[in-house]
């Protein structure tokens, strides 16, 4: 584990910083959309979806780059191929999200009868809003009371991290079929004839 952390700790840090930035961005968008009087629910949902896609894009970029660097080392024989590295990095980066989800899920059944559960639930939901702000509009629209949503909103990040690392490891881009190719230079075309 110590070796894994020394090789991948900076990527965990990048993912945490990206989540903080996406959370701030998401909270600002959702607050702006909630302030609008017309079509408030749809604007809030759209803003939250946009912030979530932005967050997933940031994860994709970080872990695709890391997968590409590991591919170079693996191709030269300096390191083995480890296709689950992106998933493990995402699991480490999402430890705060797992803790927040656990606080909410454990306290929810006892919320009506126990004071400790009310306090833990309120703190967990406040932390979820502050740390997972990009999902705020989605949670408020589709599942404001169900505590399982706070666990489920972790899985898109895990999947994107795993897939991005694998794509980087195999030197493929998600939108590679749609990329424009550079035209050949006229000099190269003349010398080739």
Tab-separated table of C-alpha atoms in Angstrom:
chain	number	residue	atom	x	y	z
A	1	UNK	CA	0.000	0.000	0.000
A	2	UNK	CA	2.878	2.353	0.778
A	3	UNK	CA	4.320	1.831	-2.708
A	4	UNK	CA	0.894	2.391	-4.299
A	5	UNK	CA	0.483	5.629	-2.356
A	6	UNK	CA	3.929	6.893	-3.289
A	7	UNK	CA	3.218	6.280	-6.990
A	8	UNK	CA	-0.387	7.484	-7.070
A	9	UNK	CA	-0.865	9.848	-4.117
A	10	UNK	CA	-0.582	12.962	-6.246
A	11	UNK	CA	-3.440	11.728	-8.460
A	12	UNK	CA	-5.616	11.146	-5.400
A	13	UNK	CA	-4.802	14.719	-4.380
A	14	UNK	CA	-5.685	16.014	-7.850
A	15	UNK	CA	-9.021	14.206	-7.707
A	16	UNK	CA	-9.794	15.693	-4.278
A	17	UNK	CA	-8.948	19.191	-5.531
A	18	UNK	CA	-11.082	18.612	-8.633
A	19	UNK	CA	-13.986	17.492	-6.444
A	20	UNK	CA	-13.653	20.607	-4.335
A	21	UNK	CA	-13.661	22.791	-7.454
A	22	UNK	CA	-16.596	20.939	-9.003
A	23	UNK	CA	-18.496	21.175	-5.710
A	24	UNK	CA	-18.003	24.924	-5.557
A	25	UNK	CA	-18.993	25.223	-9.214
A	26	UNK	CA	-22.057	23.023	-8.659
A	27	UNK	CA	-23.219	24.923	-5.584
A	28	UNK	CA	-22.918	28.241	-7.422
A	29	UNK	CA	-24.841	26.941	-10.445
A	30	UNK	CA	-27.582	25.326	-8.358
A	31	UNK	CA	-27.954	28.456	-6.216
A	32	UNK	CA	-28.200	30.635	-9.319
A	33	UNK	CA	-30.731	28.280	-10.891
A	34	UNK	CA	-32.762	28.091	-7.675
A	35	UNK	CA	-32.928	31.884	-7.501
A	36	UNK	CA	-34.672	32.031	-10.886
A	37	UNK	CA	-38.434	31.995	-10.439
A	38	UNK	CA	-39.546	30.382	-13.701
A	39	UNK	CA	-38.719	26.757	-14.442
A	40	UNK	CA	-36.803	26.561	-11.154
A	41	UNK	CA	-36.766	22.770	-10.838
A	42	UNK	CA	-35.568	22.179	-14.404
A	43	UNK	CA	-32.912	24.862	-14.194
A	44	UNK	CA	-31.629	23.417	-10.929
A	45	UNK	CA	-31.535	19.912	-12.404
A	46	UNK	CA	-29.791	21.129	-15.566
A	47	UNK	CA	-27.217	23.077	-13.537
A	48	UNK	CA	-26.512	20.049	-11.380
A	49	UNK	CA	-26.160	17.748	-14.392
A	50	UNK	CA	-23.797	20.235	-16.026
A	51	UNK	CA	-21.644	20.463	-12.871
A	52	UNK	CA	-21.614	16.670	-12.551
A	53	UNK	CA	-20.518	16.216	-16.166
A	54	UNK	CA	-17.810	18.832	-15.607
A	55	UNK	CA	-16.585	16.896	-12.553
A	56	UNK	CA	-16.539	13.617	-14.477
A	57	UNK	CA	-14.630	15.326	-17.294
A	58	UNK	CA	-11.993	16.494	-14.813
A	59	UNK	CA	-11.650	12.933	-13.485
A	60	UNK	CA	-11.358	11.621	-17.038
A	61	UNK	CA	-8.526	14.020	-17.889
A	62	UNK	CA	-6.500	13.291	-14.751
A	63	UNK	CA	-6.715	9.518	-14.994
A	64	UNK	CA	-6.373	9.283	-18.773
A	65	UNK	CA	-3.086	11.153	-18.467
A	66	UNK	CA	-1.951	8.838	-15.656
A	67	UNK	CA	-2.911	5.766	-17.685
A	68	UNK	CA	-0.961	7.121	-20.651
A	69	UNK	CA	2.136	7.642	-18.514
A	70	UNK	CA	1.822	4.123	-17.095
A	71	UNK	CA	1.425	2.745	-20.633
A	72	UNK	CA	4.765	4.237	-21.601
A	73	UNK	CA	6.427	2.638	-18.578
A	74	UNK	CA	4.694	-0.686	-19.207
A	75	UNK	CA	5.642	-0.714	-22.908
A	76	UNK	CA	9.278	-0.127	-22.047
A	77	UNK	CA	9.231	-2.919	-19.454
A	78	UNK	CA	9.826	-0.628	-16.449
A	79	UNK	CA	6.455	-1.386	-14.815
A	80	UNK	CA	3.728	-4.023	-15.071
A	81	UNK	CA	0.277	-3.234	-16.473
A	82	UNK	CA	-2.211	-2.741	-13.661
A	83	UNK	CA	-5.645	-2.103	-15.187
A	84	UNK	CA	-7.372	-1.513	-11.819
A	85	UNK	CA	-5.096	1.344	-10.754
A	86	UNK	CA	-7.623	3.988	-11.805
A	87	UNK	CA	-10.353	2.315	-9.765
A	88	UNK	CA	-8.138	2.127	-6.672
A	89	UNK	CA	-7.154	5.771	-7.028
A	90	UNK	CA	-10.827	6.728	-7.284
A	91	UNK	CA	-11.692	4.607	-4.228
A	92	UNK	CA	-9.026	6.404	-2.177
A	93	UNK	CA	-10.167	9.814	-3.429
A	94	UNK	CA	-13.788	8.984	-2.586
A	95	UNK	CA	-13.179	7.953	1.039
A	96	UNK	CA	-14.781	11.222	2.271
A	97	UNK	CA	-17.833	10.470	0.096
A	98	UNK	CA	-18.103	6.947	1.513
A	99	UNK	CA	-17.896	8.317	5.071
A	100	UNK	CA	-20.588	10.922	4.366
A	101	UNK	CA	-22.849	8.278	2.812
A	102	UNK	CA	-22.296	5.970	5.796
A	103	UNK	CA	-23.222	8.746	8.247
A	104	UNK	CA	-26.477	9.436	6.421
A	105	UNK	CA	-27.435	5.791	5.817
A	106	UNK	CA	-26.711	4.636	9.379
A	107	UNK	CA	-28.549	7.522	11.028
A	108	UNK	CA	-31.618	7.591	8.745
A	109	UNK	CA	-33.598	4.673	10.293
A	110	UNK	CA	-33.199	6.059	13.822
A	111	UNK	CA	-33.861	9.686	12.910
A	112	UNK	CA	-37.443	9.641	14.213
A	113	UNK	CA	-36.654	8.192	17.645
A	114	UNK	CA	-33.075	9.041	18.614
A	115	UNK	CA	-31.563	12.487	19.068
A	116	UNK	CA	-28.045	11.309	18.157
A	117	UNK	CA	-29.387	10.066	14.815
A	118	UNK	CA	-30.970	13.440	14.072
A	119	UNK	CA	-27.668	15.193	14.795
A	120	UNK	CA	-25.596	12.735	12.738
A	121	UNK	CA	-28.082	12.895	9.865
A	122	UNK	CA	-28.103	16.693	9.793
A	123	UNK	CA	-24.300	16.841	9.898
A	124	UNK	CA	-24.029	14.142	7.195
A	125	UNK	CA	-26.457	15.932	4.883
A	126	UNK	CA	-24.704	19.267	5.424
A	127	UNK	CA	-21.359	17.648	4.620
A	128	UNK	CA	-22.917	16.036	1.540
A	129	UNK	CA	-24.092	19.428	0.337
A	130	UNK	CA	-20.705	21.022	0.972
A	131	UNK	CA	-18.548	18.194	-0.418
A	132	UNK	CA	-20.857	16.811	-3.120
A	133	UNK	CA	-22.411	20.069	-4.267
A	134	UNK	CA	-22.350	19.100	-7.927
A	135	UNK	CA	-25.021	16.477	-7.164
A	136	UNK	CA	-27.217	18.826	-5.084
A	137	UNK	CA	-29.801	19.535	-7.783
A	138	UNK	CA	-30.042	15.880	-8.824
A	139	UNK	CA	-30.500	14.739	-5.219
A	140	UNK	CA	-33.041	17.488	-4.482
A	141	UNK	CA	-35.027	16.665	-7.623
A	142	UNK	CA	-35.106	12.882	-7.574
A	143	UNK	CA	-34.392	11.642	-4.078
A	144	UNK	CA	-34.234	14.283	-1.347
A	145	UNK	CA	-35.151	11.883	1.466
A	146	UNK	CA	-33.735	8.508	0.406
A	147	UNK	CA	-30.250	8.131	1.946
A	148	UNK	CA	-29.062	5.567	-0.617
A	149	UNK	CA	-28.653	8.311	-3.233
A	150	UNK	CA	-25.579	9.553	-1.365
A	151	UNK	CA	-23.957	6.165	-1.861
A	152	UNK	CA	-25.081	5.840	-5.475
A	153	UNK	CA	-23.666	9.208	-6.515
A	154	UNK	CA	-20.148	7.865	-5.872
A	155	UNK	CA	-20.341	5.203	-8.591
A	156	UNK	CA	-20.211	7.463	-11.694
A	157	UNK	CA	-16.878	8.849	-10.492
A	158	UNK	CA	-15.538	5.341	-9.830
A	159	UNK	CA	-16.619	4.127	-13.262
A	160	UNK	CA	-15.223	7.137	-15.119
A	161	UNK	CA	-11.912	6.885	-13.262
A	162	UNK	CA	-11.572	3.187	-14.048
A	163	UNK	CA	-12.550	3.637	-17.711
A	164	UNK	CA	-10.342	6.716	-18.208
A	165	UNK	CA	-7.294	4.954	-16.802
A	166	UNK	CA	-7.942	1.926	-19.012
A	167	UNK	CA	-8.323	4.132	-22.081
A	168	UNK	CA	-5.092	5.923	-21.257
A	169	UNK	CA	-3.356	2.611	-20.666
A	170	UNK	CA	-4.438	1.443	-24.120
A	171	UNK	CA	-3.738	4.857	-25.743
A	172	UNK	CA	-7.332	5.427	-26.829
A	173	UNK	CA	-9.403	8.527	-26.370
A	174	UNK	CA	-13.102	8.592	-25.691
A	175	UNK	CA	-13.809	10.887	-28.643
A	176	UNK	CA	-10.979	9.634	-30.850
A	177	UNK	CA	-13.228	8.615	-33.793
A	178	UNK	CA	-14.510	12.194	-33.986
A	179	UNK	CA	-11.130	13.949	-33.901
A	180	UNK	CA	-9.979	15.797	-36.989
A	181	UNK	CA	-6.851	14.514	-38.672
A	182	UNK	CA	-4.100	16.889	-39.622
A	183	UNK	CA	-3.702	17.281	-43.391
A	184	UNK	CA	-0.413	16.172	-44.852
A	185	UNK	CA	2.018	18.925	-45.675
A	186	UNK	CA	2.575	19.630	-49.368
A	187	UNK	CA	6.335	19.076	-49.086
A	188	UNK	CA	5.846	15.587	-47.618
A	189	UNK	CA	3.374	14.788	-50.364
A	190	UNK	CA	5.783	15.941	-53.091
A	191	UNK	CA	8.768	14.083	-51.647
A	192	UNK	CA	6.700	10.911	-51.344
A	193	UNK	CA	6.006	10.861	-55.097
